[in-house]
């Protein structure tokens, strides 16, 4: 499993990395933005993982405008799983990691693989 821990800002390709991660925890004061359009380029390389995390309507808004959004919105649209108080990201992720470690490694790996195949994703 892949885990993204967002401590403050998450912009451009960083948002793509978060979207491609299996589990995402962000500090409550984190800020997100898909900034590529502000630079005159398309965020094409990160659109597939983003569509795996965020529905197309939300993605259109944030990818086409480049506007910033906070951790609460990131959670509401599906990009973030858990929001942690400032400085507590490690505390929030710890029980999640503990639960991952309780599963058999092959079972966890195969479960992720099957979900990705069913969802027709390859990341």
GROMACS .gro file of C-alpha atoms in nm:
model
  123
    1UNK     CA    1   0.000   0.000   0.000
    2UNK     CA    2   0.106   0.357  -0.065
    3UNK     CA    3   0.046   0.636   0.185
    4UNK     CA    4   0.060   1.012   0.134
    5UNK     CA    5   0.102   1.238   0.434
    6UNK     CA    6   0.026   1.601   0.354
    7UNK     CA    7   0.172   1.845   0.605
    8UNK     CA    8   0.111   2.190   0.453
    9UNK     CA    9   0.089   2.258   0.081
   10UNK     CA   10   0.020   2.007  -0.195
   11UNK     CA   11   0.033   2.153  -0.544
   12UNK     CA   12   0.049   2.042  -0.907
   13UNK     CA   13   0.206   1.699  -0.941
   14UNK     CA   14   0.195   1.659  -0.563
   15UNK     CA   15  -0.183   1.641  -0.587
   16UNK     CA   16  -0.138   1.369  -0.847
   17UNK     CA   17   0.089   1.174  -0.613
   18UNK     CA   18  -0.171   1.204  -0.338
   19UNK     CA   19  -0.447   1.088  -0.573
   20UNK     CA   20  -0.239   0.786  -0.677
   21UNK     CA   21  -0.181   0.687  -0.313
   22UNK     CA   22  -0.396   0.425  -0.146
   23UNK     CA   23  -0.434   0.620   0.179
   24UNK     CA   24  -0.407   0.998   0.227
   25UNK     CA   25  -0.388   1.187   0.556
   26UNK     CA   26  -0.361   1.566   0.554
   27UNK     CA   27  -0.308   1.824   0.826
   28UNK     CA   28  -0.616   2.038   0.885
   29UNK     CA   29  -0.440   2.352   0.756
   30UNK     CA   30  -0.322   2.185   0.432
   31UNK     CA   31  -0.388   2.356   0.102
   32UNK     CA   32  -0.424   2.189  -0.238
   33UNK     CA   33  -0.416   2.319  -0.594
   34UNK     CA   34  -0.381   2.168  -0.938
   35UNK     CA   35  -0.168   2.455  -1.061
   36UNK     CA   36  -0.063   2.347  -1.411
   37UNK     CA   37  -0.320   2.560  -1.599
   38UNK     CA   38  -0.183   2.869  -1.426
   39UNK     CA   39   0.147   2.790  -1.597
   40UNK     CA   40  -0.020   2.748  -1.935
   41UNK     CA   41   0.012   2.369  -1.943
   42UNK     CA   42  -0.230   2.083  -1.895
   43UNK     CA   43  -0.218   1.855  -1.591
   44UNK     CA   44  -0.256   1.556  -1.830
   45UNK     CA   45  -0.003   1.326  -1.654
   46UNK     CA   46  -0.197   1.337  -1.326
   47UNK     CA   47  -0.554   1.329  -1.460
   48UNK     CA   48  -0.588   0.948  -1.456
   49UNK     CA   49  -0.495   0.908  -1.088
   50UNK     CA   50  -0.706   1.212  -1.003
   51UNK     CA   51  -1.007   1.058  -1.176
   52UNK     CA   52  -0.949   0.750  -0.960
   53UNK     CA   53  -0.989   0.963  -0.647
   54UNK     CA   54  -1.215   1.255  -0.742
   55UNK     CA   55  -1.523   1.253  -0.963
   56UNK     CA   56  -1.504   1.428  -1.299
   57UNK     CA   57  -1.718   1.727  -1.199
   58UNK     CA   58  -1.494   1.817  -0.907
   59UNK     CA   59  -1.183   1.749  -1.111
   60UNK     CA   60  -1.300   1.978  -1.393
   61UNK     CA   61  -1.351   2.263  -1.150
   62UNK     CA   62  -1.018   2.239  -0.973
   63UNK     CA   63  -0.806   2.132  -1.272
   64UNK     CA   64  -0.946   2.400  -1.504
   65UNK     CA   65  -0.938   2.687  -1.254
   66UNK     CA   66  -0.621   2.606  -1.062
   67UNK     CA   67  -0.796   2.741  -0.753
   68UNK     CA   68  -0.677   2.637  -0.410
   69UNK     CA   69  -0.890   2.425  -0.178
   70UNK     CA   70  -0.848   2.322   0.183
   71UNK     CA   71  -0.827   1.984   0.355
   72UNK     CA   72  -1.201   1.979   0.431
   73UNK     CA   73  -1.287   2.014   0.063
   74UNK     CA   74  -1.016   1.762  -0.029
   75UNK     CA   75  -1.184   1.513   0.203
   76UNK     CA   76  -1.535   1.591   0.077
   77UNK     CA   77  -1.434   1.532  -0.287
   78UNK     CA   78  -1.248   1.209  -0.207
   79UNK     CA   79  -0.883   1.313  -0.235
   80UNK     CA   80  -0.812   1.286   0.140
   81UNK     CA   81  -0.924   1.006   0.374
   82UNK     CA   82  -0.841   1.156   0.714
   83UNK     CA   83  -0.770   1.506   0.844
   84UNK     CA   84  -0.521   1.543   1.128
   85UNK     CA   85  -0.468   1.832   1.369
   86UNK     CA   86  -0.151   2.032   1.301
   87UNK     CA   87   0.155   1.825   1.383
   88UNK     CA   88  -0.049   1.506   1.435
   89UNK     CA   89  -0.030   1.340   1.093
   90UNK     CA   90   0.197   1.065   1.227
   91UNK     CA   91  -0.041   1.002   1.517
   92UNK     CA   92  -0.341   0.972   1.284
   93UNK     CA   93  -0.166   0.740   1.036
   94UNK     CA   94  -0.025   0.509   1.304
   95UNK     CA   95  -0.343   0.302   1.369
   96UNK     CA   96  -0.404   0.279   0.994
   97UNK     CA   97  -0.054   0.137   0.945
   98UNK     CA   98  -0.109  -0.098   1.240
   99UNK     CA   99  -0.423  -0.231   1.070
  100UNK     CA  100  -0.239  -0.275   0.740
  101UNK     CA  101   0.029  -0.474   0.921
  102UNK     CA  102  -0.235  -0.704   1.073
  103UNK     CA  103  -0.321  -0.831   0.727
  104UNK     CA  104  -0.122  -1.092   0.543
  105UNK     CA  105   0.118  -0.915   0.303
  106UNK     CA  106   0.013  -1.124   0.004
  107UNK     CA  107  -0.356  -1.080   0.085
  108UNK     CA  108  -0.317  -0.702   0.113
  109UNK     CA  109  -0.118  -0.688  -0.211
  110UNK     CA  110  -0.362  -0.909  -0.403
  111UNK     CA  111  -0.660  -0.713  -0.269
  112UNK     CA  112  -0.511  -0.390  -0.404
  113UNK     CA  113  -0.434  -0.561  -0.737
  114UNK     CA  114  -0.790  -0.694  -0.772
  115UNK     CA  115  -0.946  -0.359  -0.684
  116UNK     CA  116  -0.727  -0.188  -0.943
  117UNK     CA  117  -0.823  -0.443  -1.208
  118UNK     CA  118  -1.192  -0.414  -1.129
  119UNK     CA  119  -1.161  -0.036  -1.140
  120UNK     CA  120  -0.959  -0.064  -1.464
  121UNK     CA  121  -0.672   0.135  -1.320
  122UNK     CA  122  -0.304   0.050  -1.343
  123UNK     CA  123  -0.132   0.273  -1.088
   0.00000   0.00000   0.00000
